[in-house]
Tab-separated table of C-alpha atoms in Angstrom:
chain	number	residue	atom	x	y	z
A	1	MET	CA	41.467	49.708	166.770
A	2	CYS	CA	37.671	50.062	166.539
A	3	GLU	CA	37.373	46.293	166.112
A	4	LYS	CA	38.981	45.748	169.511
A	5	ARG	CA	36.147	47.643	171.248
A	6	ALA	CA	33.223	45.622	172.670
A	7	ILE	CA	30.563	47.943	171.235
A	8	PHE	CA	31.948	47.691	167.681
A	9	LYS	CA	32.794	43.962	167.387
A	10	PRO	CA	29.268	42.597	166.814
A	11	MET	CA	28.301	45.251	164.242
A	12	GLY	CA	27.675	44.208	160.638
A	13	ASP	CA	29.375	45.996	157.718
A	14	GLU	CA	26.313	48.098	156.938
A	15	GLU	CA	25.891	49.151	160.575
A	16	ARG	CA	29.561	50.100	160.715
A	17	GLN	CA	29.250	52.298	157.642
A	18	VAL	CA	26.168	54.037	159.085
A	19	LEU	CA	28.071	54.733	162.323
A	20	LYS	CA	31.067	56.009	160.338
A	21	GLN	CA	28.862	58.538	158.511
A	22	ARG	CA	27.152	59.611	161.772
A	23	CYS	CA	30.517	60.244	163.396
A	24	GLY	CA	31.860	62.397	160.558
A	25	GLY	CA	33.142	60.030	157.883
A	26	SER	CA	36.366	58.538	159.257
A	27	TRP	CA	37.298	55.530	161.435
A	28	LYS	CA	39.401	57.833	163.565
A	29	LEU	CA	36.251	59.780	164.501
A	30	VAL	CA	34.408	56.495	165.144
A	31	LEU	CA	37.161	55.430	167.548
A	32	ARG	CA	36.998	58.777	169.327
A	33	TYR	CA	33.219	58.394	169.674
A	34	ILE	CA	33.542	54.850	171.096
A	35	LEU	CA	36.285	55.833	173.563
A	36	ALA	CA	34.348	58.920	174.724
A	37	GLY	CA	31.341	56.709	175.491
A	38	GLU	CA	33.434	54.140	177.349
A	39	ALA	CA	35.003	56.883	179.472
A	40	CYS	CA	31.748	58.443	180.690
A	41	ARG	CA	29.337	55.486	180.801
A	42	ARG	CA	31.416	53.185	183.032
A	43	GLU	CA	30.760	49.588	181.931
A	44	LYS	CA	33.145	47.795	184.320
A	45	SER	CA	31.134	47.553	187.551
A	46	GLN	CA	28.765	50.008	189.167
A	47	ALA	CA	26.466	50.726	192.075
A	48	ILE	CA	23.243	52.702	191.698
A	49	ALA	CA	21.654	54.486	194.680
A	50	GLY	CA	18.032	54.633	193.564
A	51	PRO	CA	14.993	56.100	195.361
A	52	GLY	CA	14.763	53.661	198.294
A	53	HIS	CA	16.354	50.740	196.460
A	54	SER	CA	19.800	49.926	195.134
A	55	ILE	CA	21.395	48.032	192.252
A	56	ALA	CA	24.972	46.730	192.159
A	57	VAL	CA	26.543	45.290	188.995
A	58	THR	CA	29.761	43.243	189.261
A	59	SER	CA	32.546	43.398	186.673
A	60	GLY	CA	31.384	39.954	185.547
A	61	GLY	CA	27.875	41.256	184.816
A	62	ALA	CA	26.000	39.752	187.779
A	63	VAL	CA	23.339	41.964	189.406
A	64	TYR	CA	22.509	42.336	193.102
A	65	THR	CA	19.591	44.435	194.383
A	66	PHE	CA	18.410	45.477	197.843
A	67	GLY	CA	16.103	47.925	199.611
A	68	SER	CA	12.475	48.899	199.015
A	69	ASN	CA	10.477	46.486	196.865
A	70	ASN	CA	6.869	47.718	196.876
A	71	SER	CA	6.585	47.403	193.076
A	72	GLY	CA	8.899	44.434	192.527
A	73	GLN	CA	11.775	46.749	191.567
A	74	LEU	CA	14.339	44.367	193.087
A	75	GLY	CA	13.563	41.724	190.468
A	76	HIS	CA	13.396	38.677	192.761
A	77	GLY	CA	9.806	37.692	192.018
A	78	THR	CA	8.557	39.059	195.354
A	79	LEU	CA	7.414	42.322	196.947
A	80	GLU	CA	9.525	41.898	200.077
A	81	GLU	CA	12.261	44.308	201.146
A	82	GLU	CA	15.846	43.045	201.100
A	83	TRP	CA	18.332	44.341	203.667
A	84	ARG	CA	21.318	42.540	202.172
A	85	PRO	CA	22.469	42.450	198.542
A	86	ARG	CA	20.671	39.593	196.792
A	87	LEU	CA	21.612	38.160	193.399
A	88	ILE	CA	18.929	38.306	190.673
A	89	SER	CA	19.037	34.612	189.805
A	90	SER	CA	16.754	34.809	186.759
A	91	LEU	CA	19.488	36.690	184.842
A	92	GLN	CA	21.885	33.736	184.879
A	93	GLY	CA	23.837	33.594	181.618
A	94	ILE	CA	23.094	37.261	180.807
A	95	ARG	CA	25.931	39.750	181.295
A	96	ILE	CA	24.637	43.140	182.483
A	97	ILE	CA	26.829	46.215	181.873
A	98	GLN	CA	24.524	49.131	182.766
A	99	ALA	CA	21.772	49.819	185.300
A	100	ALA	CA	19.336	52.632	186.077
A	101	ALA	CA	16.931	53.075	188.998
A	102	GLY	CA	13.825	55.237	189.263
A	103	ALA	CA	10.894	55.487	191.652
A	104	GLY	CA	9.667	51.914	191.973
A	105	ARG	CA	11.397	50.742	188.804
A	106	SER	CA	14.699	49.372	187.567
A	107	ILE	CA	16.285	48.987	184.148
A	108	LEU	CA	19.238	46.780	183.196
A	109	ILE	CA	21.154	46.648	179.914
A	110	SER	CA	23.078	43.606	178.709
A	111	ASP	CA	26.322	43.447	176.740
A	112	THR	CA	24.231	42.450	173.699
A	113	GLY	CA	22.215	45.693	173.878
A	114	LYS	CA	19.031	44.173	175.311
A	115	VAL	CA	16.979	46.140	177.864
A	116	TYR	CA	15.349	44.481	180.879
A	117	ALA	CA	12.788	46.369	182.992
A	118	PHE	CA	10.995	45.512	186.229
A	119	GLY	CA	9.013	47.234	188.941
A	120	LYS	CA	6.170	49.535	187.939
A	121	ASP	CA	4.863	48.293	184.595
A	122	SER	CA	4.725	51.737	183.055
A	123	PHE	CA	7.666	53.805	181.963
A	124	GLY	CA	6.305	57.266	182.489
A	125	GLU	CA	4.259	57.419	185.652
A	126	ALA	CA	5.300	60.086	188.104
A	127	GLU	CA	6.010	58.929	191.644
A	128	TYR	CA	2.620	60.060	192.919
A	129	GLY	CA	0.831	60.066	189.592
A	130	ALA	CA	-1.906	57.734	188.387
A	131	GLN	CA	-1.374	54.317	189.895
A	132	GLY	CA	-2.970	51.177	188.564
A	133	SER	CA	0.029	49.791	186.733
A	134	LYS	CA	0.795	46.199	187.618
A	135	ALA	CA	4.060	45.289	189.292
A	136	VAL	CA	6.603	43.302	187.263
A	137	THR	CA	8.653	41.410	189.844
A	138	LYS	CA	11.260	39.816	187.567
A	139	PRO	CA	13.378	41.343	184.778
A	140	GLN	CA	11.490	41.323	181.464
A	141	MET	CA	12.983	42.214	178.120
A	142	VAL	CA	11.514	45.424	176.684
A	143	GLU	CA	10.022	44.125	173.434
A	144	SER	CA	9.679	47.525	171.780
A	145	LEU	CA	13.482	47.941	171.935
A	146	LYS	CA	14.520	44.469	170.837
A	147	ASP	CA	15.637	45.668	167.389
A	148	VAL	CA	17.733	48.540	168.770
A	149	PHE	CA	21.140	47.927	170.392
A	150	ILE	CA	20.940	49.967	173.628
A	151	VAL	CA	24.009	51.001	175.671
A	152	GLN	CA	22.545	53.258	178.390
A	153	ALA	CA	19.263	54.154	180.130
A	154	ALA	CA	18.309	57.153	182.278
A	155	ILE	CA	15.124	57.490	184.349
A	156	GLY	CA	13.576	60.876	185.122
A	157	ASN	CA	10.371	61.426	187.052
A	158	PHE	CA	8.170	61.760	183.974
A	159	PHE	CA	10.088	59.775	181.404
A	160	THR	CA	12.692	57.157	180.619
A	161	ALA	CA	15.380	57.748	177.996
A	162	VAL	CA	17.627	55.194	176.317
A	163	LEU	CA	20.743	55.602	174.167
A	164	SER	CA	21.561	53.372	171.217
A	165	ARG	CA	24.973	52.108	170.128
A	166	GLU	CA	24.852	54.552	167.189
A	167	GLY	CA	24.306	57.489	169.540
A	168	ARG	CA	20.560	57.954	169.025
A	169	VAL	CA	18.305	58.912	171.934
A	170	TYR	CA	14.825	57.435	172.401
A	171	THR	CA	12.322	58.519	175.067
A	172	PHE	CA	9.208	56.972	176.590
A	173	SER	CA	6.348	59.089	177.965
A	174	TRP	CA	7.380	62.674	177.441
A	175	GLY	CA	3.740	63.399	176.707
A	176	ASN	CA	2.664	65.700	173.898
A	177	ASP	CA	5.279	68.219	172.872
A	178	THR	CA	3.364	71.262	174.092
A	179	LYS	CA	3.933	70.123	177.681
A	180	LEU	CA	7.283	68.442	177.306
A	181	GLY	CA	8.323	66.665	180.475
A	182	HIS	CA	5.110	67.439	182.332
A	183	GLN	CA	2.003	65.902	180.804
A	184	THR	CA	2.679	62.214	180.249
A	185	GLU	CA	0.870	59.290	178.747
A	186	PRO	CA	1.243	56.736	181.573
A	187	ASN	CA	1.011	53.683	179.313
A	188	ASP	CA	3.212	54.894	176.500
A	189	VAL	CA	5.651	52.011	176.070
A	190	GLU	CA	6.774	52.760	172.524
A	191	PRO	CA	10.134	54.496	172.233
A	192	HIS	CA	10.116	57.829	170.406
A	193	PRO	CA	13.301	59.098	168.734
A	194	LEU	CA	14.296	62.420	170.293
A	195	LEU	CA	13.634	64.837	167.437
A	196	GLY	CA	15.555	67.992	166.598
A	197	PRO	CA	19.299	68.613	166.209
A	198	LEU	CA	20.362	65.342	167.865
A	199	GLU	CA	18.852	63.268	165.057
A	200	ASN	CA	22.125	63.682	163.166
A	201	ILE	CA	24.600	64.140	166.021
A	202	PRO	CA	25.991	61.096	167.883
A	203	VAL	CA	25.342	61.111	171.649
A	204	VAL	CA	27.759	59.314	174.002
A	205	GLN	CA	25.987	59.783	177.360
A	206	ILE	CA	22.548	60.800	178.642
A	207	ALA	CA	21.541	62.058	182.097
A	208	ALA	CA	18.000	62.527	183.404
A	209	GLY	CA	16.804	65.045	185.996
A	210	TYR	CA	13.334	65.374	187.447
A	211	CYS	CA	11.822	66.823	184.264
A	212	TYR	CA	14.702	67.419	181.856
A	213	LEU	CA	17.359	65.519	179.922
A	214	LEU	CA	21.022	66.241	179.168
A	215	ALA	CA	22.927	64.678	176.265
A	216	LEU	CA	26.711	64.663	175.834
A	217	THR	CA	27.616	64.604	172.146
A	218	CYS	CA	30.758	63.804	170.182
A	219	GLN	CA	31.266	65.688	166.917
A	220	PRO	CA	34.303	66.308	164.700
A	221	SER	CA	34.511	69.780	166.281
A	222	GLY	CA	34.615	68.336	169.820
A	223	MET	CA	32.354	67.434	172.724
A	224	SER	CA	29.154	69.377	173.491
A	225	VAL	CA	26.118	69.228	175.786
A	226	TYR	CA	22.479	69.583	174.715
A	227	SER	CA	19.486	69.960	177.037
A	228	VAL	CA	15.732	69.560	176.654
A	229	GLY	CA	12.656	69.740	178.897
A	230	CYS	CA	11.639	71.978	181.788
A	231	GLY	CA	13.750	75.117	182.251
A	232	LEU	CA	12.693	76.151	185.778
A	233	GLY	CA	15.628	77.367	187.850
A	234	GLY	CA	17.832	77.680	184.778
A	235	LYS	CA	18.743	73.987	184.818
A	236	LEU	CA	18.838	73.731	181.005
A	237	GLY	CA	21.876	76.016	181.035
A	238	HIS	CA	20.878	78.495	178.320
A	239	GLY	CA	20.913	81.654	180.455
A	240	SER	CA	17.119	81.652	180.767
A	241	ARG	CA	14.403	79.675	182.552
A	242	THR	CA	12.278	78.770	179.556
A	243	ASP	CA	11.350	75.222	178.569
A	244	GLU	CA	12.863	73.647	175.469
A	245	LYS	CA	10.756	71.309	173.310
A	246	TYR	CA	13.774	70.146	171.351
A	247	PRO	CA	17.383	69.573	172.423
A	248	ARG	CA	19.354	72.804	172.402
A	249	LEU	CA	23.118	73.278	172.498
A	250	ILE	CA	24.477	74.762	175.737
A	251	GLU	CA	26.779	77.426	174.311
A	252	ARG	CA	28.530	78.495	177.512
A	253	PHE	CA	31.152	75.714	177.330
A	254	GLN	CA	32.650	77.180	174.162
A	255	GLN	CA	32.944	80.566	175.898
A	256	LEU	CA	34.626	78.889	178.887
A	257	ASN	CA	36.929	76.965	176.514
A	258	LEU	CA	35.832	73.786	178.301
A	259	GLN	CA	35.528	70.397	176.565
A	260	PRO	CA	32.833	68.435	178.486
A	261	THR	CA	33.621	64.748	179.162
A	262	VAL	CA	30.965	63.727	181.741
A	263	VAL	CA	27.464	65.107	182.420
A	264	ALA	CA	25.298	64.679	185.526
A	265	ALA	CA	21.656	65.730	185.916
A	266	GLY	CA	20.390	66.231	189.453
A	267	ALA	CA	16.703	66.646	190.197
A	268	TRP	CA	17.007	70.453	189.851
A	269	HIS	CA	20.655	71.201	189.021
A	270	ALA	CA	23.314	69.870	186.686
A	271	ALA	CA	27.081	69.442	186.480
A	272	VAL	CA	29.821	68.725	183.966
A	273	VAL	CA	33.471	67.699	184.208
A	274	GLY	CA	35.782	69.104	181.547
A	275	LYS	CA	38.714	67.360	179.885
A	276	ASP	CA	41.021	69.714	181.814
A	277	GLY	CA	39.469	68.630	185.138
A	278	ARG	CA	37.378	71.757	185.747
A	279	VAL	CA	33.855	71.326	187.149
A	280	CYS	CA	30.849	73.423	186.086
A	281	THR	CA	27.458	73.528	187.799
A	282	TRP	CA	24.169	75.281	187.045
A	283	GLY	CA	20.453	75.296	187.915
A	284	TRP	CA	18.774	75.697	191.324
A	285	GLY	CA	21.390	76.568	193.939
A	286	ARG	CA	19.387	75.614	197.018
A	287	TYR	CA	21.405	74.419	200.064
A	288	GLY	CA	24.621	75.319	198.212
A	289	CYS	CA	24.417	72.380	195.812
A	290	LEU	CA	26.209	74.339	193.041
A	291	GLY	CA	29.287	74.807	195.229
A	292	HIS	CA	29.638	78.548	194.592
A	293	GLY	CA	29.386	79.529	198.263
A	294	ASN	CA	25.770	80.690	198.088
A	295	GLU	CA	22.276	79.385	197.366
A	296	GLU	CA	21.630	81.369	194.194
A	297	CYS	CA	20.438	79.911	190.893
A	298	GLU	CA	22.765	79.896	187.890
A	299	SER	CA	21.026	79.715	184.522
A	300	ALA	CA	24.237	78.894	182.629
A	301	PRO	CA	27.229	76.669	183.495
A	302	LYS	CA	29.645	78.292	185.947
A	303	VAL	CA	33.065	76.957	186.952
A	304	VAL	CA	33.314	75.875	190.606
A	305	GLU	CA	36.327	78.021	191.505
A	306	SER	CA	36.994	76.391	194.876
A	307	LEU	CA	37.819	73.122	193.049
A	308	SER	CA	40.466	74.767	190.844
A	309	ASN	CA	43.278	73.049	192.756
A	310	ILE	CA	42.085	69.533	191.834
A	311	LYS	CA	41.642	67.678	188.541
A	312	ALA	CA	38.152	66.170	188.576
A	313	VAL	CA	37.343	62.986	186.650
A	314	HIS	CA	33.796	62.188	187.780
A	315	VAL	CA	30.741	64.063	189.040
A	316	ALA	CA	27.418	62.865	190.474
A	317	THR	CA	24.309	64.880	191.353
A	318	GLY	CA	21.162	64.193	193.364
A	319	ASP	CA	18.353	66.180	194.926
A	320	TYR	CA	20.294	69.398	195.778
A	321	THR	CA	23.545	67.469	196.375
A	322	THR	CA	26.747	67.146	194.347
A	323	PHE	CA	29.784	64.866	194.552
A	324	VAL	CA	33.075	65.286	192.679
A	325	VAL	CA	35.824	62.651	192.386
A	326	SER	CA	39.399	63.774	191.704
A	327	GLU	CA	42.056	62.026	189.622
A	328	GLU	CA	43.647	60.828	192.878
A	329	GLY	CA	40.384	59.235	194.002
A	330	ASP	CA	39.535	61.872	196.608
A	331	VAL	CA	35.853	62.752	197.013
A	332	TYR	CA	34.327	66.208	197.586
A	333	SER	CA	30.664	66.857	198.344
A	334	PHE	CA	28.383	69.856	198.826
A	335	GLY	CA	24.719	70.793	199.088
A	336	CYS	CA	21.899	69.438	201.245
A	337	GLY	CA	23.070	67.548	204.323
A	338	GLU	CA	19.747	65.860	205.051
A	339	SER	CA	19.881	62.116	205.883
A	340	SER	CA	23.709	62.276	206.206
A	341	SER	CA	24.149	61.586	202.487
A	342	LEU	CA	27.115	64.024	202.095
A	343	GLY	CA	29.342	61.812	204.234
A	344	HIS	CA	30.764	64.610	206.408
A	345	SER	CA	29.644	63.241	209.752
A	346	THR	CA	31.531	60.536	211.614
A	347	ALA	CA	30.559	58.385	214.561
A	348	GLN	CA	33.170	60.028	216.781
A	349	GLU	CA	31.977	63.557	216.154
A	350	GLY	CA	28.492	62.870	217.474
A	351	GLU	CA	25.241	64.002	215.904
A	352	GLU	CA	25.499	67.782	215.839
A	353	ASN	CA	27.096	68.264	212.387
A	354	ARG	CA	25.342	65.377	210.719
A	355	HIS	CA	22.706	67.321	208.777
A	356	ASN	CA	24.564	70.543	208.021
A	357	ASN	CA	24.280	71.970	204.523
A	358	VAL	CA	27.599	72.596	202.758
A	359	VAL	CA	27.802	75.536	200.317
A	360	THR	CA	31.360	74.994	199.040
A	361	PRO	CA	33.041	71.664	198.168
A	362	GLN	CA	34.414	69.793	201.182
A	363	LEU	CA	36.701	66.790	201.182
A	364	VAL	CA	34.846	63.694	202.445
A	365	THR	CA	37.525	62.779	204.988
A	366	SER	CA	35.663	59.664	206.145
A	367	LEU	CA	36.167	58.148	202.671
A	368	LYS	CA	39.806	59.231	202.569
A	369	ARG	CA	40.390	57.309	205.802
A	370	THR	CA	39.471	54.050	204.052
A	371	ASN	CA	42.778	54.391	202.123
A	372	GLU	CA	40.928	53.365	198.975
A	373	ARG	CA	40.807	55.136	195.627
A	374	VAL	CA	37.202	56.007	194.771
A	375	VAL	CA	36.267	55.683	191.081
A	376	GLN	CA	32.473	56.110	191.110
A	377	ILE	CA	29.867	57.854	193.262
A	378	SER	CA	26.124	57.327	192.982
A	379	LEU	CA	23.483	59.158	194.989
A	380	THR	CA	19.701	59.213	195.182
A	381	ASN	CA	18.210	61.564	192.610
A	382	SER	CA	14.628	61.802	193.848
A	383	ILE	CA	12.725	64.529	195.671
A	384	TYR	CA	10.444	61.976	197.358
A	385	TRP	CA	13.027	59.796	199.121
A	386	ASN	CA	15.698	60.404	201.731
A	387	ALA	CA	19.020	60.155	199.977
A	388	HIS	CA	21.752	57.561	200.277
A	389	THR	CA	25.159	57.436	198.629
A	390	PHE	CA	27.513	54.761	197.302
A	391	ALA	CA	31.268	55.071	196.790
A	392	LEU	CA	32.872	52.375	194.627
A	393	THR	CA	36.651	51.899	194.812
A	394	ASP	CA	39.059	50.743	192.118
A	395	SER	CA	39.484	47.437	193.970
A	396	GLY	CA	35.734	46.735	193.774
A	397	LYS	CA	34.883	47.599	197.376
A	398	LEU	CA	31.553	49.335	197.957
A	399	TYR	CA	30.920	51.853	200.758
A	400	ALA	CA	27.463	53.173	201.690
A	401	PHE	CA	26.111	56.026	203.822
A	402	GLY	CA	22.946	58.111	204.214
A	403	ALA	CA	19.364	56.880	204.594
A	404	GLY	CA	18.902	53.169	205.186
A	405	ASP	CA	15.349	52.820	206.464
A	406	LYS	CA	14.330	50.384	203.699
A	407	GLY	CA	17.533	48.373	203.575
A	408	GLN	CA	18.866	50.388	200.616
A	409	LEU	CA	22.378	50.645	202.131
A	410	GLY	CA	22.809	46.889	202.090
A	411	ILE	CA	23.892	47.147	205.740
A	412	GLU	CA	21.964	46.014	208.809
A	413	LEU	CA	21.009	48.980	210.994
A	414	VAL	CA	20.691	48.415	214.727
A	415	GLY	CA	17.975	49.538	217.131
A	416	GLN	CA	16.192	52.704	216.035
A	417	GLN	CA	18.795	53.692	213.416
A	418	THR	CA	17.442	54.902	210.077
A	419	GLU	CA	20.688	56.160	208.527
A	420	ARG	CA	24.462	55.884	208.534
A	421	GLY	CA	26.470	59.082	208.895
A	422	HIS	CA	29.806	57.651	207.823
A	423	PRO	CA	30.769	55.256	204.999
A	424	GLU	CA	30.446	51.603	205.864
A	425	ARG	CA	31.606	48.692	203.737
A	426	VAL	CA	28.854	46.689	202.026
A	427	ASP	CA	29.463	42.941	202.085
A	428	LEU	CA	29.773	42.623	198.322
A	429	ASP	CA	32.832	42.464	196.041
A	430	LEU	CA	32.107	44.103	192.682
A	431	SER	CA	35.470	43.208	191.175
């Protein structure tokens, strides 16, 4: 059964034995690890709503980009904005299965585990940090990772993290460990293994916030979440607001009897979906982004009670915004309503409710009216950019709403428009 999985097929005998030991010593545990990763990483097709630019990957592995391009982050060999999805032609013959977008940079991962980066030629620079890095305007393979088979990348504001096929996490530019996640070495392009307890525990998914990292792990005892980095606002989930130099287990899930299956790291808050469909949120509660009916911080995961009547399968977080997708494909959103990225305003209702904050989960009725089943949501996770949101359906249709001033929606805006308050179909079939 393991041999039928794409991630396992190309592995040599020695690599397979190493993975077997990492997973707990049996092929059954290896299979569980592989399936857990497939479930949360989504390698079919995807759309990424980055800070001012967007990436769309088709089920066949072709990549389209659009939006802001001041650092070459669209990968077309130019610095010109694109208002319509444009195919990255230089990737012909390479099948991409994963994408990540950060401020002025993009990362793509192929089905052979190779990593391609473009945009700002420095992994760790903060958005308004030291400039001076040259722009890379076409995808380039990251040489320092060529001997590691990578399956996922996540871009924070001060660092980039990648996940290997064996479940090891590597980071670029965390800076020295006394100022983890804050003081970075801008030109640090060598990957560093994430030290501490995760050295011997296989990770199936990583998620990056502004200055912290979450890791979903798969062990014989079950699924767990570890966090590392800046603890302000309680976003590491340990019941305190202290920083963590090394990954630390979030213990609350055991107390809640919740088996995490998907993690999401917003700029300042985080979320998890459990196997039973419950949703937990924690961190800064500004604008109601935790969904608990108030704006208070939670320093440990707390179940979103108002979602108890649905079974959630997917969660996405941004800058004080949260989206939840149910098993039926319905979408709920809450948090900051700025730039219409929650999707609760419609053209008919006029402008007055467009930027309202939402403190408890609300059904995004404008998406329900499309009569499509949503399978993935992506939203901008940057404090420096107005947010936009993508909803991808099971039939490969892509809907966009929120800020579109740089062309990041992939939709032409008319007149003085800078945003779209209701979901509009992007002219691109991801199936």
